[in-house]
Structure formats: C-alpha cells, structure tokens
C-alpha cells in the first residue's frame, strides 16, 4: 500500500478521536505530504550556519501531536546553541516523534472509540488511553523504537498532561501487543483505529503462530520485551505515577516472564535429547541474516548458563549465537527497575522480590558468561555466546549494543572490562563492523552491510564518554553527515549523500537525548564558555 493511503486513513482516525488542541479541519490534514518524501528534500528557512541545514518540521497543521512544553525545550536549547547547524538539527530531530509518528491516540476522556472496524478475532482491551507510534517510514510500531521515540518526553510528562497521557497510552497499547503476541517485534495499528494493517510482503513460517492483522513482523528479540518494561519504569521515575500498573499491565508482565522461562531452556534436555525451542522462525529469503538455521531453531545453546536466548538482534538480524549479551544485560536492569517500581507502589512484595532475584541472577550470568579473554584487548564483553565456549566478537550500532552498556544502566562507563571492550569495538582491527571511509566512520552492522556506518553508534559513543574531544567529534561527525537536517539510519562511509531511511524517528530521538545530556552535564561544549547547565523540567 502506498504510504499516502495509510496516512489518510490515519488522519481520519485522528479526526475521529480529536487530539487535544488539534482541531485542524480534516480536509487540510488530508493534503499533508507523505513525510518520507518530504524528508528526502530540503526545505527552508535554512540555518545560516556553514552547512546551511534545512528546516524539516512538517507544517503545524500536519504534525501528529502538539505540545507547548516540547516547543519550549526547542526554544530554550536552540537559543543557547552557538552552532546554528546543530541548533537546526535539534529543532528538527527533538520533536520528530510528535511531529510525524503518533499515528493514533485516544485521549481517555474522549474514548468513545468507533468499533465499526473491530476485527472480531481481536480480543485485546483497547479501552481508555491508547497510543500507536509508527517507527517512521514503515506504518507499524516496534516495541523497541516506540519506547526510545518517547524517551525524550518522559521528563516533561510530570508537568504536561498531554504528554503524560500520550506516554501512558503508549504503555497500555504495548501491554496489549505483549499479551497477545509476546514473541513479535513489530505490530499493526489496533483494529479499533480503523487503520488498515500493513503487508510486510514476507513469507515467514513462525511458531507460535500469530495473526497478520495484529502483527507486522514476528522476530523474537529479547530487547523488545525489556523495552516494554523500560517505558513503564521511566514513566514512573519521571512522574511518580503508578497509573500504568493495571491488570492488563500485570498480565503483560507475567507474559514476559513466561517467555523468559521458555527462552532460558537449552537445546538439549537433561537426558541430552534435542527439544525444539518454543519459538522458531523461517523466512523465504536469500539473506542469511533474515532467517534461522536448523529449520528455524537457531544454533544449539548449552544448559546451565542462566542466560536468555534472543533469536534476533535489535537490528532485526538473526543472532549467530542465541545467548546475545546486550539484551540480557538490559533485561537484568529492567527486571530490577520494575522490582523497585513495585516496591514503591506497595502491595506487590513477593512479585517485586522475584523480579529483583531474577534480575540479579541474570546480571551475574552476563558477567560470568559474557566476559571473555581476548589476546589483544584483555577481558572484554563478547557480543554473543552459546555456553559451549563459542563467542562472536563484534558490535552492532543498534541499541542494546556493547557500546551502550553504561547507557542501559548495566555498568559504569569507567568499568575496566567495559573500557577494554570499547577500545576493541571502536577499532577497525577489533570489530569487523567498525567501518571507516574517507567521508564517514563508526559502528555499522550486517543489516545494511559493510559500506555503511550508523549515526546512532556515534551518538551512543558520545553519551558514554568522559572525553570532551571525543564527545564533540562524534556529535560533529553526525552533524556534518545529516545534510537533510534529520538523522538517518546509516551513511555510506565513502559518500555522505548515500544514506538509508530519510524518516527514522528513533535515531532523531537519540540525537535529541545526546544534545540534552551535553546541555545538562557539559554546557560549555555547545552553549559557549561559562554557560549554565540546562536541564529539562
Ligand atoms: C482530552 O480531551 C478532552 C475533550 O476534548 C479535553 O478536555 C482534555 O483536556 C483532553 N485531555 C488531555 C490530557 O489533553
Ligand atoms: C502480501 O504481500 C504478498 C507478497 O507481495 C502477497 O503475496 C500477499 O497476497 C499479500 N497479502 C495481502 C493480504 O495483501
Ligand atoms: C562511575 O564511577 C565514577 C568513579 O567511581 C564515579 O565518579 C561516577 O559517579 C560513576 N558514575 C555513575 C553513573 O555511577
Ligand atoms: C580523547 O579523544 C580524542 C579524540 O578521539 C583522542 O585523540 C584522545 O587521545 C582522547 N584522550 C584521552 C585522554 O583518552
Ligand atoms: C557505498 O558507496 C560505494 C562507492 O560508491 C558503493 O560501491 C556501495 O555500493 C555503496 N553502498 C551501499 C550500501 O549502497
């Protein structure tokens, strides 16, 4: 389906559900250009800086969600930024999720959802606040992306009721996705939205089976479930609210725990007999990274590690060895994070201690099996292991990655093993996916291939460094390779004009986070000598 068709469907749904402060006549909204096309060419007014970066926000009438507090942050930050091109990038990137990706939002007090289009097979509870957030150029919601897409607005949610309800709705929508199809990574708009499901045009054979009107793609990625927990944990930390702790959310949490238990099972049982994993995936494809070996099972995994298998990575590429370290680290953090939320909420003591215990044991397993000795760099974290002693030594730009371990809250960036790992994965001779060329460099991954590095890796590198030269080199390299005024997925290391994905909301969100982190911690780097720190809310 052409993107313009679902855009119109989405806009009609928005009209039905009357977004707060958005009474633009639907006739105008239907005239809005498709944002993939819009983002692929430059628009004024230009920055006036050396790169003269374009202004890429859609016209106000075409934005998918409006927030005065987000506009205030844009004003506060861009008026302080010395570099006009960085200011233009922030102006475009920070609001990108709200401007372009809130495809459907039901505000609680106007929740008379039209059930005309209800899919009878859809047993989900779509009552109350709901928010469906597309990744960008694909009309589907990824659990991982959407958590990261709203992360920048979490800090504003305590004072801005609109953002509070937007994020609360997003948690509730994710809970419904997790309850019904917990092994999947990307989902269709809820049937009650009236938005037609998207066809991903792949031919997949997947167990457990899923409904194509509900799920866009069903790659089991451990980090998807950790991201579901993370959105609630951050909401609680920023607002103090426990409103998301509904029966449905607890049902989703129990579903996550049952997936973890199923995916902690080794390939052979205690009698050394093969037992098929609960999740299998095969795709009709010529790409090795898009399907699983051994008839969809994946390579064998040993018993007794305490690690949880992930069939795919956050790049949506298949793991080589299923005990993939970064999402195990992330899950250990989020289990303990939810334990803390439940302790603070009160009344869930035994569940809280179970989660704390699971989280601590998982963190210990990550250290025991994830740390390996490398002849050149010493003790380092492996990317993936199998419990038999095999390991993959590499990193991929997508978060969770090894580079992001401090960003995820798993360890302190001064940690010696992390520092060894960091040296290795930012070295062309240490990480096969550290890609360098005359125009660009950084960590990439198999997803786009061996000529393209990803801006996201440079932004995470900046966010996990204490070296101010390195921080600004990373930020400036991203600035210099974002000539369309937005952050792309990947950039060809030989030619920055050759890039993938004009409209990739998650990467724009990570750029916003990076600037806000520097503004709060090292304001002199971007606001000039002697500038005061700037913090949101
Ligand atoms: C939800 O919609 C109602 C009615 O349009 C409005 O009064 C209310 O302020 C909205 N809530 C939020 C949080 O914007
Ligand atoms: C989805 O796309 C595939 C491949 O193009 C096609 O064979 C299939 O009929 C499509 N399904 C629907 C429901 O449109
Ligand atoms: C990391 O460790 C250093 C040195 O012990 C300490 O100063 C810093 O606050 C720690 N950072 C975090 C995020 O815990
Ligand atoms: C800081 O980063 C710069 C640029 O990457 C590098 O040249 C320099 O050696 C680093 N300094 C330290 C103390 O590591
Ligand atoms: C990157 O550019 C090189 C040189 O122009 C080209 O050969 C290669 O195919 C490009 N990579 C991609 C992924 O398009």
XYZ file of C-alpha atoms and ligand atoms in Angstrom:
607
model
C 0.000 0.000 0.000
C 1.417 3.444 -0.840
C 2.252 5.416 2.274
C -0.143 8.230 1.305
C -3.086 5.839 1.572
C -2.447 4.864 5.148
C -1.560 8.449 6.019
C -5.072 9.477 5.026
C -6.558 6.550 6.953
C -4.529 7.561 9.980
C -5.525 11.187 9.735
C -9.189 10.286 9.509
C -8.759 8.228 12.672
C -7.095 11.195 14.351
C -10.091 13.322 13.474
C -12.492 10.786 14.953
C -10.527 10.743 18.171
C -9.992 14.518 18.387
C -6.457 15.010 19.595
C -6.135 17.678 22.259
C -5.502 21.091 20.782
C -5.761 19.774 17.254
C -8.919 20.993 15.639
C -7.452 21.394 12.178
C -10.082 20.619 9.568
C -9.541 17.122 8.237
C -9.537 18.469 4.691
C -6.223 20.220 5.449
C -4.729 17.129 7.078
C -5.557 15.062 4.033
C -3.478 17.473 1.960
C -0.367 16.815 4.102
C 2.566 15.442 2.115
C 3.898 11.970 2.817
C 6.752 12.591 5.246
C 9.184 10.095 3.674
C 9.059 12.172 0.516
C 9.027 15.465 2.409
C 12.102 14.476 4.469
C 14.020 13.490 1.332
C 14.308 17.055 0.050
C 15.411 20.281 1.741
C 13.027 22.973 2.973
C 13.612 26.451 4.355
C 14.192 28.500 6.369
C 17.828 27.393 6.381
C 20.138 27.501 9.417
C 22.539 30.203 8.205
C 25.417 28.081 9.574
C 28.313 26.720 7.480
C 26.201 23.706 6.387
C 23.050 25.806 5.963
C 20.944 22.880 7.165
C 17.264 22.865 6.152
C 14.164 23.134 8.337
C 12.358 19.793 8.081
C 9.439 20.003 10.513
C 6.077 19.479 8.829
C 3.663 22.429 8.727
C 1.872 22.755 12.060
C -1.428 21.520 10.615
C 0.314 18.305 9.532
C 2.016 17.463 12.848
C 0.639 14.381 14.557
C 0.806 15.708 18.136
C 1.325 19.198 19.561
C 2.965 20.053 22.873
C 3.745 23.520 24.227
C 6.364 22.152 26.628
C 8.239 20.477 23.765
C 8.154 23.787 21.849
C 9.580 25.471 24.962
C 12.505 22.997 25.126
C 13.213 23.626 21.436
C 13.263 27.366 22.079
C 15.410 27.048 25.227
C 18.002 24.807 23.575
C 18.219 26.365 20.113
C 18.503 29.888 21.564
C 21.518 28.739 23.624
C 23.280 26.609 20.996
C 26.195 28.507 19.472
C 26.398 26.307 16.364
C 23.488 27.198 14.051
C 23.624 23.867 12.248
C 23.460 21.875 15.487
C 20.554 24.106 16.517
C 18.716 23.332 13.270
C 19.308 19.600 13.712
C 17.934 19.751 17.262
C 14.938 21.807 16.084
C 14.070 19.108 13.552
C 15.075 15.987 15.448
C 13.847 16.541 19.011
C 10.125 16.870 18.105
C 10.285 14.361 15.213
C 8.346 11.637 17.073
C 5.494 14.008 17.927
C 5.587 15.771 14.580
C 5.411 12.651 12.449
C 4.778 9.298 14.177
C 1.746 9.466 16.501
C -0.480 7.643 14.059
C -3.332 7.040 16.522
C -4.004 8.340 20.027
C -7.107 8.001 22.141
C -7.421 10.525 24.906
C -9.080 8.843 27.899
C -11.849 11.360 28.365
C -12.919 11.056 24.728
C -12.597 7.313 24.463
C -15.760 6.561 22.550
C -13.769 4.600 20.012
C -15.626 3.620 16.917
C -15.882 -0.157 16.982
C -17.126 -0.331 13.422
C -13.831 -1.652 12.131
C -13.260 -4.019 15.020
C -11.598 -7.226 13.947
C -13.668 -9.972 15.612
C -10.527 -12.030 16.234
C -9.024 -9.154 18.215
C -9.713 -9.925 21.871
C -7.489 -7.096 23.139
C -8.737 -4.461 25.548
C -8.434 -1.182 23.682
C -10.411 0.849 26.241
C -9.016 4.015 27.811
C -5.814 5.788 26.794
C -4.071 4.256 23.778
C -1.183 5.478 21.619
C 0.106 3.852 18.444
C 3.525 5.149 17.368
C 4.963 4.227 13.969
C 8.713 3.816 13.503
C 8.782 6.359 10.654
C 8.771 5.195 7.053
C 7.056 1.873 7.877
C 3.462 2.003 9.055
C 3.988 -0.268 12.083
C 5.044 0.079 15.719
C 8.211 -1.555 17.014
C 8.269 -2.108 20.804
C 11.925 -1.034 20.929
C 11.627 2.014 18.723
C 8.487 3.375 20.358
C 9.984 3.230 23.860
C 13.005 5.151 22.592
C 10.876 7.505 20.494
C 9.050 8.864 23.574
C 12.056 8.736 25.924
C 12.846 12.424 25.394
C 9.384 13.466 26.525
C 9.305 11.376 29.717
C 10.920 14.201 31.716
C 8.167 16.606 30.616
C 5.332 14.211 31.455
C 5.046 15.273 35.098
C 4.086 18.823 34.124
C 2.449 18.314 30.725
C -0.827 16.372 30.913
C -0.925 15.834 27.159
C 2.479 14.098 27.139
C 1.597 12.238 30.339
C -1.447 10.740 28.619
C 0.430 10.148 25.384
C 3.057 8.010 27.155
C 0.558 6.301 29.451
C -1.416 5.392 26.339
C 1.729 4.057 24.682
C 2.426 1.775 27.675
C -1.151 0.495 27.580
C -1.008 -0.180 23.835
C 2.327 -2.021 24.192
C 0.840 -4.141 27.008
C -1.899 -5.346 24.634
C 0.695 -6.210 21.977
C 2.798 -8.160 24.509
C -0.165 -10.071 25.986
C -1.333 -11.376 22.630
C 1.906 -11.865 20.653
C 4.909 -11.664 23.013
C 7.408 -13.182 20.569
C 6.960 -10.437 17.983
C 8.877 -7.210 17.353
C 6.520 -5.019 15.312
C 2.757 -4.574 15.367
C -0.139 -3.297 13.295
C -2.338 -0.382 14.335
C -5.049 -1.628 16.746
C -8.067 -2.794 14.763
C -10.294 -0.219 16.514
C -8.254 2.603 14.990
C -9.707 1.890 11.572
C -6.190 1.993 10.094
C -5.656 -0.818 7.610
C -2.970 -3.398 8.502
C 0.271 -3.163 6.557
C 1.540 -6.123 4.472
C 5.246 -6.737 5.099
C 5.267 -8.892 1.923
C 7.495 -11.565 3.518
C 6.770 -15.261 3.512
C 7.501 -16.449 7.059
C 6.832 -19.675 8.933
C 6.749 -18.870 12.629
C 5.818 -20.694 15.841
C 3.912 -19.720 17.901
C 1.541 -18.648 15.122
C 0.280 -15.077 15.021
C -2.427 -13.068 13.303
C -1.227 -10.889 10.415
C -3.882 -8.266 11.081
C -2.333 -7.814 14.548
C 1.385 -8.315 13.960
C 3.563 -6.695 11.296
C 6.622 -8.897 11.892
C 7.290 -11.651 14.396
C 11.008 -11.758 15.131
C 11.647 -12.719 18.745
C 14.075 -10.164 20.185
C 14.683 -10.207 23.945
C 15.255 -6.458 23.977
C 11.689 -5.805 22.709
C 10.332 -7.146 25.989
C 12.958 -5.260 28.013
C 11.883 -2.092 26.208
C 8.252 -2.710 27.211
C 9.385 -2.792 30.866
C 11.615 0.239 30.352
C 8.838 2.546 29.149
C 6.847 1.920 32.359
C 9.913 2.181 34.592
C 10.899 5.538 33.089
C 7.334 6.815 33.290
C 7.278 6.025 36.999
C 10.705 7.570 37.604
C 9.719 10.788 35.856
C 6.129 11.232 37.036
C 5.926 9.164 40.218
C 2.747 7.749 38.687
C 1.690 4.123 39.109
C -1.372 4.522 36.873
C 0.060 2.106 34.328
C 0.026 -0.767 36.853
C -3.309 -2.127 35.616
C -4.462 -5.749 35.497
C -3.577 -5.762 31.799
C -0.051 -4.483 32.513
C 0.474 -7.212 35.143
C -0.808 -9.763 32.649
C 1.751 -8.469 30.142
C 4.481 -8.711 32.805
C 3.555 -12.356 33.528
C 3.634 -12.992 29.778
C 7.169 -11.536 29.631
C 8.241 -13.835 32.480
C 6.830 -16.896 30.744
C 8.706 -16.016 27.541
C 11.904 -15.562 29.561
C 11.392 -19.005 31.114
C 10.720 -20.670 27.769
C 13.725 -18.971 26.159
C 16.052 -19.917 29.031
C 15.730 -23.581 28.033
C 18.802 -25.122 26.384
C 18.716 -27.031 23.098
C 19.154 -30.441 24.754
C 17.343 -31.661 27.867
C 18.874 -33.363 30.910
C 18.913 -36.686 29.014
C 20.843 -34.973 26.207
C 17.843 -35.206 23.887
C 17.000 -32.434 21.432
C 13.981 -30.381 22.473
C 12.568 -27.919 19.970
C 12.503 -24.352 21.301
C 9.049 -22.836 21.728
C 9.945 -20.166 19.135
C 11.035 -20.996 15.592
C 11.266 -18.708 12.566
C 11.950 -19.320 8.888
C 11.725 -16.816 6.049
C 11.825 -17.381 2.336
C 14.889 -15.248 1.649
C 18.340 -15.116 0.097
C 19.709 -13.204 3.121
C 21.362 -15.307 5.818
C 20.621 -12.685 8.483
C 16.863 -12.861 7.839
C 16.220 -16.458 8.854
C 17.308 -19.021 11.456
C 19.481 -22.085 10.927
C 18.468 -25.673 11.674
C 14.908 -25.423 10.331
C 14.181 -22.220 12.201
C 15.549 -23.257 15.600
C 18.899 -21.435 15.524
C 22.312 -22.738 16.581
C 22.487 -25.023 19.666
C 22.740 -23.463 23.130
C 24.161 -25.143 26.204
C 22.421 -25.628 29.540
C 23.311 -24.044 32.850
C 24.251 -20.531 31.747
C 21.320 -18.623 33.296
C 21.178 -16.550 30.092
C 18.074 -15.954 27.979
C 18.072 -16.686 24.274
C 17.297 -13.999 21.691
C 16.534 -15.195 18.152
C 17.127 -11.775 16.593
C 19.093 -8.630 17.358
C 17.766 -5.052 17.683
C 18.809 -4.596 14.047
C 16.185 -7.308 13.292
C 19.056 -9.504 12.028
C 19.300 -13.093 13.267
C 21.701 -13.828 16.112
C 24.540 -16.210 15.293
C 24.746 -17.487 18.877
C 21.461 -17.089 20.739
C 22.854 -16.009 24.108
C 23.122 -12.433 22.938
C 24.770 -10.413 25.714
C 23.478 -6.781 25.383
C 19.735 -7.565 25.729
C 20.465 -9.939 28.617
C 22.254 -7.034 30.347
C 19.342 -4.745 29.539
C 16.744 -7.230 30.789
C 18.672 -7.627 34.075
C 18.478 -3.845 34.574
C 14.786 -3.597 33.715
C 13.708 -6.539 35.907
C 15.383 -4.838 38.865
C 13.932 -1.487 37.780
C 10.382 -2.872 37.790
C 11.080 -4.527 41.162
C 11.810 -1.052 42.523
C 8.664 0.422 40.944
C 6.554 -2.328 42.550
C 8.215 -1.840 45.939
C 7.449 1.869 45.764
C 3.876 1.224 44.628
C 3.375 -1.162 47.566
C 1.301 -4.323 47.773
C 3.391 -6.452 45.426
C 6.195 -7.601 47.734
C 6.599 -11.171 46.556
C 6.491 -10.254 42.852
C 8.985 -7.431 43.483
C 11.418 -9.761 45.211
C 11.011 -12.370 42.467
C 11.899 -9.746 39.825
C 14.830 -8.460 41.872
C 16.135 -12.002 42.240
C 15.708 -12.774 38.531
C 17.448 -9.507 37.615
C 20.421 -10.066 39.928
C 20.911 -13.660 38.755
C 20.747 -12.568 35.119
C 23.330 -9.808 35.693
C 25.633 -12.385 37.317
C 25.141 -14.731 34.336
C 26.008 -11.916 31.922
C 29.271 -11.298 33.775
C 30.083 -14.991 34.154
C 29.474 -15.993 30.534
C 29.679 -12.673 28.713
C 33.162 -11.678 29.865
C 35.805 -13.478 27.818
C 39.555 -13.094 27.387
C 40.824 -11.569 24.183
C 44.509 -11.828 23.289
C 44.778 -8.198 22.246
C 42.341 -6.275 24.477
C 42.296 -8.404 27.647
C 38.993 -9.116 29.401
C 36.119 -7.929 27.212
C 32.385 -8.497 26.802
C 31.528 -10.837 23.946
C 28.611 -9.870 21.689
C 27.086 -13.356 21.733
C 27.949 -16.697 23.341
C 26.490 -20.211 23.231
C 27.547 -21.694 26.582
C 29.932 -24.102 24.807
C 32.763 -21.566 24.662
C 31.979 -20.115 21.253
C 31.578 -16.364 21.090
C 31.117 -13.649 18.495
C 33.403 -10.644 18.903
C 31.830 -7.580 17.287
C 29.357 -4.818 17.983
C 26.368 -3.540 16.034
C 25.100 0.055 16.060
C 21.604 -0.794 17.248
C 20.822 -0.426 20.961
C 21.141 -2.556 23.047
C 24.762 -2.934 21.955
C 28.001 -3.496 23.864
C 28.860 0.190 23.402
C 25.582 1.121 25.117
C 26.076 -0.950 28.313
C 26.523 2.182 30.522
C 23.669 3.951 28.677
C 21.454 0.980 29.571
C 22.454 1.315 33.228
C 24.176 -2.089 33.352
C 27.584 -0.783 34.382
C 29.586 2.357 34.979
C 31.444 3.634 31.926
C 34.666 3.715 33.980
C 34.401 -0.108 34.358
C 37.674 -1.674 33.217
C 36.143 -4.519 31.209
C 33.831 -2.028 29.510
C 36.779 0.230 28.660
C 38.645 -2.732 27.145
C 35.507 -3.651 25.196
C 35.086 -0.079 23.996
C 38.660 0.045 22.711
C 38.029 -3.171 20.818
C 34.705 -2.267 19.224
C 35.834 1.200 18.095
C 38.918 -0.297 16.439
C 38.843 -1.452 12.817
C 41.022 -4.423 13.770
C 38.902 -5.336 16.812
C 35.362 -5.134 15.442
C 34.547 -6.319 11.910
C 31.616 -3.890 11.880
C 33.649 -0.805 12.775
C 33.552 0.818 9.348
C 35.798 3.599 8.124
C 35.966 5.546 4.896
C 37.082 8.926 3.629
C 33.684 10.531 4.359
C 32.330 8.856 7.486
C 33.118 6.264 10.150
C 31.512 4.480 13.078
C 29.962 1.183 14.037
C 27.599 -0.335 11.492
C 26.284 -3.875 11.264
C 25.213 -6.567 8.822
C 21.730 -5.061 8.393
C 22.782 -2.501 5.779
C 26.195 -4.007 5.113
C 29.898 -3.373 5.040
C 29.953 0.114 3.495
C 27.557 1.879 5.866
C 28.172 3.145 9.426
C 25.308 4.297 11.627
C 24.951 7.778 13.199
C 23.241 6.150 16.187
C 26.525 4.472 17.163
C 28.325 7.842 17.226
C 25.584 9.355 19.379
C 25.831 6.469 21.861
C 29.631 6.804 21.764
C 29.206 10.475 22.734
C 26.743 9.627 25.502
C 29.103 7.061 27.059
C 32.320 9.099 27.005
C 34.016 11.413 29.523
C 36.422 12.660 26.853
C 35.129 16.033 25.652
C 37.131 15.906 22.423
C 35.608 12.533 21.586
C 32.103 13.733 22.519
C 32.262 16.712 20.166
C 33.984 14.768 17.380
C 31.113 12.266 17.416
C 28.379 14.930 17.507
C 30.036 16.998 14.785
C 30.509 13.999 12.522
C 26.783 13.277 12.790
C 26.010 16.951 12.120
C 28.257 17.010 9.056
C 26.634 13.913 7.579
C 22.998 14.938 8.164
C 22.612 17.286 5.230
C 18.843 16.800 5.099
C 18.570 18.145 8.638
C 17.461 14.810 10.131
C 19.321 11.782 11.497
C 19.407 8.834 9.127
C 19.769 5.118 9.738
C 23.143 4.640 8.038
C 25.622 6.635 5.957
C 27.924 5.301 3.252
C 31.489 5.777 4.538
C 32.647 6.832 1.065
C 29.863 9.326 0.348
C 27.608 11.014 2.897
C 24.967 11.725 0.252
C 24.359 7.969 0.087
C 22.239 7.124 3.136
C 19.376 4.878 4.241
C 15.999 5.904 5.704
C 15.132 9.608 5.404
C 12.492 9.124 8.123
C 13.766 7.106 11.122
C 12.295 8.583 14.278
C 14.349 6.589 16.858
C 17.682 7.980 15.594
C 16.321 11.525 15.805
C 15.278 10.848 19.380
C 18.795 9.642 20.266
C 20.200 12.850 18.790
C 17.853 14.905 20.990
C 18.923 12.911 24.065
C 22.579 13.424 23.247
C 22.287 17.216 22.991
C 20.198 17.367 26.189
C 22.776 15.258 28.055
C 25.615 17.556 26.979
C 23.459 20.612 27.827
C 22.957 19.296 31.364
C 26.443 17.957 32.032
C 28.900 19.890 29.848
C 27.072 23.024 28.673
C 30.305 24.845 27.752
C 30.797 22.393 24.861
C 27.703 23.572 22.980
C 26.493 26.767 24.705
C 29.887 28.513 24.992
C 32.362 29.083 27.837
C 30.802 29.766 31.222
C 27.271 28.740 30.156
C 24.935 27.401 32.860
C 23.756 23.785 32.657
C 20.330 23.371 31.072
C 18.001 20.645 32.293
C 14.543 19.784 31.021
C 11.719 20.342 33.566
C -8.888 15.030 26.360
O -9.968 15.538 25.609
C -10.859 16.354 26.338
C -12.017 16.691 25.462
O -11.608 17.056 24.163
C -10.104 17.581 26.832
O -10.962 18.395 27.606
C -8.946 17.141 27.688
O -8.163 18.238 28.065
C -8.080 16.163 26.934
N -7.080 15.632 27.812
C -5.803 15.910 27.646
C -4.904 15.286 28.604
O -5.398 16.620 26.751
C 1.084 -9.542 0.945
O 2.159 -9.472 0.028
C 2.466 -10.733 -0.571
C 3.744 -10.553 -1.389
O 3.654 -9.414 -2.191
C 1.296 -11.219 -1.371
O 1.595 -12.486 -1.927
C 0.079 -11.336 -0.460
O -1.053 -11.691 -1.201
C -0.183 -10.014 0.242
N -1.244 -10.208 1.224
C -2.259 -9.363 1.349
C -3.241 -9.680 2.431
O -2.376 -8.377 0.657
C 31.161 5.941 37.812
O 32.271 5.788 38.642
C 32.947 7.022 38.892
C 34.245 6.699 39.625
O 33.993 5.798 40.672
C 32.002 7.937 39.672
O 32.648 9.176 39.907
C 30.744 8.157 38.844
O 29.813 8.915 39.576
C 30.107 6.836 38.451
N 29.044 7.098 37.513
C 27.849 6.550 37.606
C 26.879 6.910 36.560
O 27.544 5.784 38.506
C 40.136 11.936 23.763
O 39.610 11.740 22.465
C 40.475 12.182 21.432
C 39.695 12.094 20.133
O 39.104 10.832 19.955
C 41.739 11.345 21.446
O 42.600 11.775 20.426
C 42.406 11.499 22.802
O 43.525 10.631 22.883
C 41.425 11.149 23.920
N 42.033 11.465 25.213
C 42.162 10.575 26.165
C 42.746 11.057 27.449
O 41.818 9.412 26.033
C 28.613 2.862 -0.915
O 29.332 3.532 -1.914
C 30.167 2.665 -2.695
C 31.020 3.541 -3.595
O 30.216 4.442 -4.290
C 29.289 1.695 -3.469
O 30.089 0.800 -4.198
C 28.429 0.906 -2.467
O 27.518 0.077 -3.140
C 27.645 1.855 -1.562
N 26.965 1.092 -0.528
C 25.640 0.945 -0.472
C 25.091 0.140 0.685
O 24.896 1.445 -1.278
